Short mmCIF file of C-alpha atoms and ligand atoms in Angstrom, two decimals:
data_model
loop_
_atom_site.label_atom_id
_atom_site.label_comp_id
_atom_site.label_asym_id
_atom_site.label_seq_id
_atom_site.Cartn_x
_atom_site.Cartn_y
_atom_site.Cartn_z
CA MET A 1 -57.53 14.90 -17.99
CA LYS A 2 -57.77 11.67 -19.87
CA SER A 3 -59.17 8.30 -19.03
CA GLY A 4 -56.53 6.00 -17.50
CA GLN A 5 -54.61 9.08 -16.34
CA ILE A 6 -52.07 8.53 -13.60
CA ILE A 7 -51.72 11.46 -11.20
CA ILE A 8 -48.36 11.57 -9.42
CA PHE A 9 -47.86 13.31 -6.09
CA LEU A 10 -44.25 14.35 -5.47
CA GLY A 11 -43.10 16.20 -2.37
CA PRO A 12 -41.44 15.83 1.02
CA PRO A 13 -42.88 13.67 3.80
CA GLY A 14 -45.55 15.49 5.77
CA ALA A 15 -46.55 17.79 2.90
CA GLY A 16 -50.13 16.47 2.94
CA LYS A 17 -49.91 14.14 -0.06
CA GLY A 18 -51.82 11.34 1.68
CA THR A 19 -54.62 13.64 2.82
CA GLN A 20 -55.02 15.17 -0.63
CA ALA A 21 -54.76 11.76 -2.32
CA SER A 22 -57.71 10.42 -0.33
CA ARG A 23 -59.76 13.58 -1.05
CA LEU A 24 -59.01 13.43 -4.78
CA SER A 25 -59.72 9.70 -4.78
CA ALA A 26 -63.18 10.32 -3.29
CA GLU A 27 -63.86 13.19 -5.71
CA PHE A 28 -62.95 11.31 -8.89
CA GLY A 29 -63.61 7.71 -7.85
CA ILE A 30 -60.09 6.55 -8.65
CA PRO A 31 -57.80 4.70 -6.21
CA ALA A 32 -55.11 6.45 -4.20
CA ILE A 33 -52.06 4.19 -4.14
CA SER A 34 -49.44 4.85 -1.48
CA THR A 35 -46.26 2.80 -1.83
CA GLY A 36 -45.47 3.61 1.82
CA ASP A 37 -48.81 2.03 2.90
CA MET A 38 -48.22 -1.01 0.68
CA LEU A 39 -44.77 -1.52 2.17
CA ARG A 40 -46.07 -1.07 5.74
CA ARG A 41 -48.77 -3.70 5.04
CA GLU A 42 -46.07 -6.12 3.91
CA CYS A 43 -44.21 -5.45 7.20
CA GLN A 44 -47.39 -6.17 9.18
CA SER A 45 -47.87 -9.48 7.34
CA GLY A 46 -44.81 -10.78 9.21
CA SER A 47 -43.32 -12.27 6.02
CA LYS A 48 -39.57 -12.61 5.60
CA LEU A 49 -39.68 -9.87 2.97
CA GLY A 50 -41.72 -7.73 5.39
CA ARG A 51 -39.06 -8.08 8.07
CA THR A 52 -36.37 -6.91 5.63
CA ILE A 53 -38.50 -3.96 4.49
CA GLU A 54 -39.22 -3.03 8.12
CA GLN A 55 -35.52 -2.41 8.74
CA VAL A 56 -35.27 -0.13 5.70
CA LEU A 57 -38.35 1.85 6.73
CA ALA A 58 -37.05 2.24 10.28
CA SER A 59 -33.80 3.71 8.91
CA GLY A 60 -35.53 6.29 6.71
CA GLU A 61 -33.73 5.03 3.61
CA LEU A 62 -35.49 4.01 0.42
CA VAL A 63 -36.56 0.49 -0.44
CA GLY A 64 -34.84 -0.84 -3.60
CA ASP A 65 -36.15 0.37 -6.96
CA ASP A 66 -36.68 -3.15 -8.35
CA LEU A 67 -38.96 -4.20 -5.54
CA VAL A 68 -41.03 -1.00 -5.54
CA ASN A 69 -41.28 -1.02 -9.35
CA ARG A 70 -42.60 -4.59 -9.33
CA VAL A 71 -45.17 -3.78 -6.63
CA VAL A 72 -46.43 -0.72 -8.53
CA ALA A 73 -46.50 -2.49 -11.92
CA ALA A 74 -48.69 -5.24 -10.44
CA ARG A 75 -50.97 -2.72 -8.70
CA LEU A 76 -51.51 -0.63 -11.85
CA ARG A 77 -52.85 -3.71 -13.63
CA HIS A 78 -55.72 -4.06 -11.15
CA PHE A 79 -59.14 -3.40 -12.65
CA ASP A 80 -59.82 -0.48 -10.27
CA CYS A 81 -57.06 1.54 -12.00
CA ARG A 82 -58.79 1.39 -15.40
CA ARG A 83 -60.01 5.01 -15.18
CA GLY A 84 -56.81 6.29 -13.61
CA CYS A 85 -55.23 6.46 -10.18
CA ILE A 86 -53.20 8.62 -7.84
CA LEU A 87 -49.64 7.58 -6.99
CA ASP A 88 -48.65 8.95 -3.59
CA GLY A 89 -44.94 8.52 -2.88
CA TYR A 90 -43.97 6.92 -6.19
CA PRO A 91 -41.81 7.52 -8.15
CA ARG A 92 -39.17 8.66 -5.67
CA THR A 93 -36.05 8.16 -7.79
CA LEU A 94 -35.15 8.89 -11.39
CA SER A 95 -34.88 5.18 -12.10
CA GLN A 96 -38.45 4.64 -10.83
CA ALA A 97 -39.69 7.52 -13.02
CA VAL A 98 -38.00 6.03 -16.09
CA PHE A 99 -39.53 2.63 -15.28
CA LEU A 100 -43.00 4.17 -14.84
CA ASN A 101 -42.78 6.00 -18.15
CA SER A 102 -41.95 2.79 -19.99
CA LEU A 103 -44.77 0.98 -18.17
CA VAL A 104 -47.23 3.74 -19.13
CA ALA A 105 -46.13 3.44 -22.77
CA ARG A 106 -46.50 -0.38 -22.68
CA MET A 107 -49.97 -0.07 -21.15
CA ASN A 108 -50.92 2.56 -23.72
CA LEU A 109 -51.88 5.09 -21.03
CA PRO A 110 -51.66 8.89 -21.27
CA LEU A 111 -48.54 10.54 -19.85
CA PRO A 112 -48.89 11.10 -16.08
CA VAL A 113 -49.83 14.46 -14.59
CA ILE A 114 -47.55 15.58 -11.75
CA PHE A 115 -48.34 17.65 -8.67
CA ASP A 116 -45.20 18.61 -6.76
CA PHE A 117 -46.14 19.57 -3.17
CA ASP A 118 -43.97 22.49 -2.10
CA LEU A 119 -43.36 22.90 1.65
CA ASP A 120 -40.54 24.56 3.58
CA PRO A 121 -38.33 21.99 5.48
CA HIS A 122 -39.09 23.76 8.80
CA ASP A 123 -42.81 23.25 8.18
CA VAL A 124 -42.15 19.62 7.24
CA ILE A 125 -40.44 18.95 10.59
CA ALA A 126 -43.15 20.78 12.55
CA ARG A 127 -45.93 18.89 10.74
CA LEU A 128 -44.29 15.48 11.20
CA ALA A 129 -43.87 16.14 14.94
CA ARG A 130 -47.66 16.68 15.14
CA ARG A 131 -48.59 13.76 12.89
CA ARG A 132 -50.30 10.72 14.41
CA GLN A 133 -52.03 7.86 12.66
CA CYS A 134 -55.17 5.98 13.65
CA ALA A 135 -54.14 2.44 14.56
CA VAL A 136 -57.26 1.08 12.83
CA CYS A 137 -58.18 3.23 9.80
CA GLY A 138 -54.67 4.60 9.18
CA ARG A 139 -55.94 8.18 8.80
CA ALA A 140 -53.28 10.82 9.52
CA VAL A 141 -54.27 13.37 12.18
CA SER A 142 -52.48 16.51 13.36
CA VAL A 143 -52.31 16.68 17.18
CA ASP A 144 -50.74 18.74 19.95
CA PRO A 145 -47.22 17.18 20.11
CA ASN A 146 -47.09 17.82 23.88
CA ALA A 147 -50.27 15.90 24.64
CA PRO A 148 -49.65 13.00 27.08
CA LYS A 149 -49.03 9.65 25.41
CA GLY A 150 -51.96 7.26 25.26
CA GLU A 151 -54.62 9.98 25.48
CA LEU A 152 -55.22 10.56 21.80
CA PHE A 153 -57.97 8.73 19.95
CA CYS A 154 -59.35 8.78 16.42
CA ASP A 155 -62.64 10.71 16.39
CA ARG A 156 -64.03 8.36 13.72
CA ASP A 157 -63.58 4.96 15.34
CA GLY A 158 -62.20 5.66 18.82
CA ALA A 159 -58.96 3.75 18.18
CA PRO A 160 -55.67 5.06 19.62
CA LEU A 161 -53.66 7.56 17.57
CA VAL A 162 -50.05 6.39 17.29
CA GLN A 163 -46.86 7.95 15.99
CA ARG A 164 -45.28 6.24 12.98
CA ASN A 165 -41.91 4.90 14.09
CA ASP A 166 -40.25 6.72 11.17
CA ASP A 167 -41.71 10.08 12.31
CA THR A 168 -38.96 10.45 14.94
CA PRO A 169 -36.36 13.26 14.58
CA ALA A 170 -33.41 11.04 13.50
CA VAL A 171 -35.42 9.14 10.90
CA ILE A 172 -37.14 12.31 9.63
CA HIS A 173 -33.67 13.75 9.06
CA GLU A 174 -32.71 10.76 6.88
CA ARG A 175 -36.04 10.80 5.00
CA LEU A 176 -35.54 14.49 4.18
CA ARG A 177 -31.97 13.78 3.09
CA GLN A 178 -33.25 11.07 0.73
CA TYR A 179 -35.89 13.44 -0.57
CA ARG A 180 -33.39 16.24 -1.24
CA HIS A 181 -30.98 13.81 -2.89
CA ASN A 182 -33.54 12.60 -5.44
CA THR A 183 -35.92 15.47 -5.98
CA GLY A 184 -33.81 17.63 -8.33
CA GLU A 185 -33.45 15.03 -11.06
CA LEU A 186 -37.06 13.89 -10.65
CA VAL A 187 -38.34 17.44 -11.15
CA ARG A 188 -36.05 17.92 -14.17
CA PHE A 189 -37.33 14.64 -15.61
CA TYR A 190 -40.95 15.73 -15.25
CA SER A 191 -40.62 19.43 -16.12
CA GLY A 192 -43.04 20.27 -18.90
CA ALA A 193 -46.72 20.80 -19.54
CA ASN A 194 -47.93 18.07 -17.17
CA TYR A 195 -45.92 19.32 -14.18
CA HIS A 196 -47.67 21.50 -11.56
CA ARG A 197 -46.04 22.94 -8.45
CA LEU A 198 -48.57 23.00 -5.61
CA VAL A 199 -48.01 25.35 -2.66
CA ALA A 200 -48.71 23.11 0.34
CA THR A 201 -48.41 25.66 3.17
CA GLY A 202 -52.14 26.38 3.52
CA THR A 203 -54.85 24.40 5.27
CA PRO A 204 -55.90 21.07 3.73
CA ASP A 205 -59.03 22.80 2.35
CA GLN A 206 -56.98 25.55 0.69
CA VAL A 207 -54.63 23.00 -0.89
CA SER A 208 -57.59 20.89 -2.08
CA GLU A 209 -59.17 23.95 -3.67
CA THR A 210 -56.10 24.59 -5.87
CA LEU A 211 -55.61 20.90 -6.62
CA PHE A 212 -59.25 20.30 -7.57
CA ALA A 213 -59.36 23.47 -9.66
CA THR A 214 -56.36 22.31 -11.70
CA CYS A 215 -57.80 18.82 -12.13
CA ASP A 216 -61.29 20.16 -12.90
CA SER A 217 -59.95 22.11 -15.85
CA GLY A 218 -60.01 18.83 -17.77
CA MET A 219 -61.18 16.12 -15.40
CA ASP A 220 -64.94 16.28 -15.08
CA PRO A 221 -66.03 13.13 -13.14
CA ALA A 222 -69.04 12.58 -15.44
CA THR A 223 -67.11 12.55 -18.70
CA PHE A 224 -64.24 10.81 -16.96
CA SER A 225 -66.29 7.72 -16.12
CA ALA A 226 -68.07 7.80 -19.50
CA SER A 227 -64.84 7.16 -21.36
CA MET A 228 -63.47 4.14 -19.56
CA PRO A 229 -60.92 2.08 -21.48
CA SER A 230 -61.82 -1.57 -21.79
CA ALA A 231 -60.15 -3.98 -19.37
CA ALA A 232 -58.63 -5.72 -22.40
CA ASN A 233 -56.34 -2.72 -22.90
CA LEU A 234 -54.76 -3.14 -19.48
P1 LIG B 1 -44.17 7.24 3.00
O1 LIG B 1 -45.31 6.59 3.73
O2 LIG B 1 -44.51 7.62 1.60
O3 LIG B 1 -43.55 8.37 3.79
O4 LIG B 1 -43.04 6.12 2.86
C1 LIG B 1 -42.48 5.52 4.01
C2 LIG B 1 -41.21 4.78 3.64
O5 LIG B 1 -41.49 3.75 2.67
C3 LIG B 1 -40.14 5.64 2.97
O6 LIG B 1 -39.33 6.33 3.91
C4 LIG B 1 -39.32 4.57 2.22
O7 LIG B 1 -38.49 3.84 3.09
C5 LIG B 1 -40.43 3.63 1.74
N1 LIG B 1 -40.94 4.01 0.41
C6 LIG B 1 -42.18 4.48 0.10
N2 LIG B 1 -42.30 4.70 -1.21
C7 LIG B 1 -41.10 4.37 -1.75
C8 LIG B 1 -40.58 4.42 -3.07
N3 LIG B 1 -41.31 4.88 -4.11
N4 LIG B 1 -39.29 4.01 -3.26
C9 LIG B 1 -38.54 3.57 -2.24
N5 LIG B 1 -38.96 3.51 -0.98
C10 LIG B 1 -40.24 3.91 -0.72
#
């Protein structure tokens, strides 16, 4: 893969995109950018915009394309994206994908590589029911869904593990509906040489193995960092 390469993770919620994004980020030294995390941070800031976004997130619907496009365009111009980055959860609509393609062309970057995480909807629901997040480091952890509340802690920093308030059955249903509504045209838009379907049913290690093997075929970390574009190009 080329310097400045954007790697896009498509797929339903709970398919393991976040876990694989942080593994790939560590392996290749490029940032993993989650639009969901960026939006949640804005909610936590308590700003007026954050309060509006919070309502959208709690409903399971999508935040408006214009806002998300602006946030991503600004983030991609950060210096840490000069060698490439992973986009986890963006684009989610055809209009976002069209916007990203024009941005990539304007920034003179290679065409993105796409990994489409493939997971059965029943597995998605089962995984989301088990998913908890560390209140401090934000790491996603799979737990016994029947464990008593308040007794689960992150084994890295001892902080409580909490359930995202959009990981509840009603909101999951709406998030899956949004995903199904948009995914067909997104996949058609990206079908071609740079599109890879990734079976996401295995363990995180099994999924990483396939993902890394595909990336490794042209993305050796040594040569990757040796061919950095200059900041002036960004
Ligand atoms: P995630 O953490 O990726 O599951 O995203 C959580 C929520 O953030 C989604 O249900 C949407 O409401 C919102 N969101 C994240 N990424 C996008 C995006 N690319 N476009 C619109 N809304 C988004």
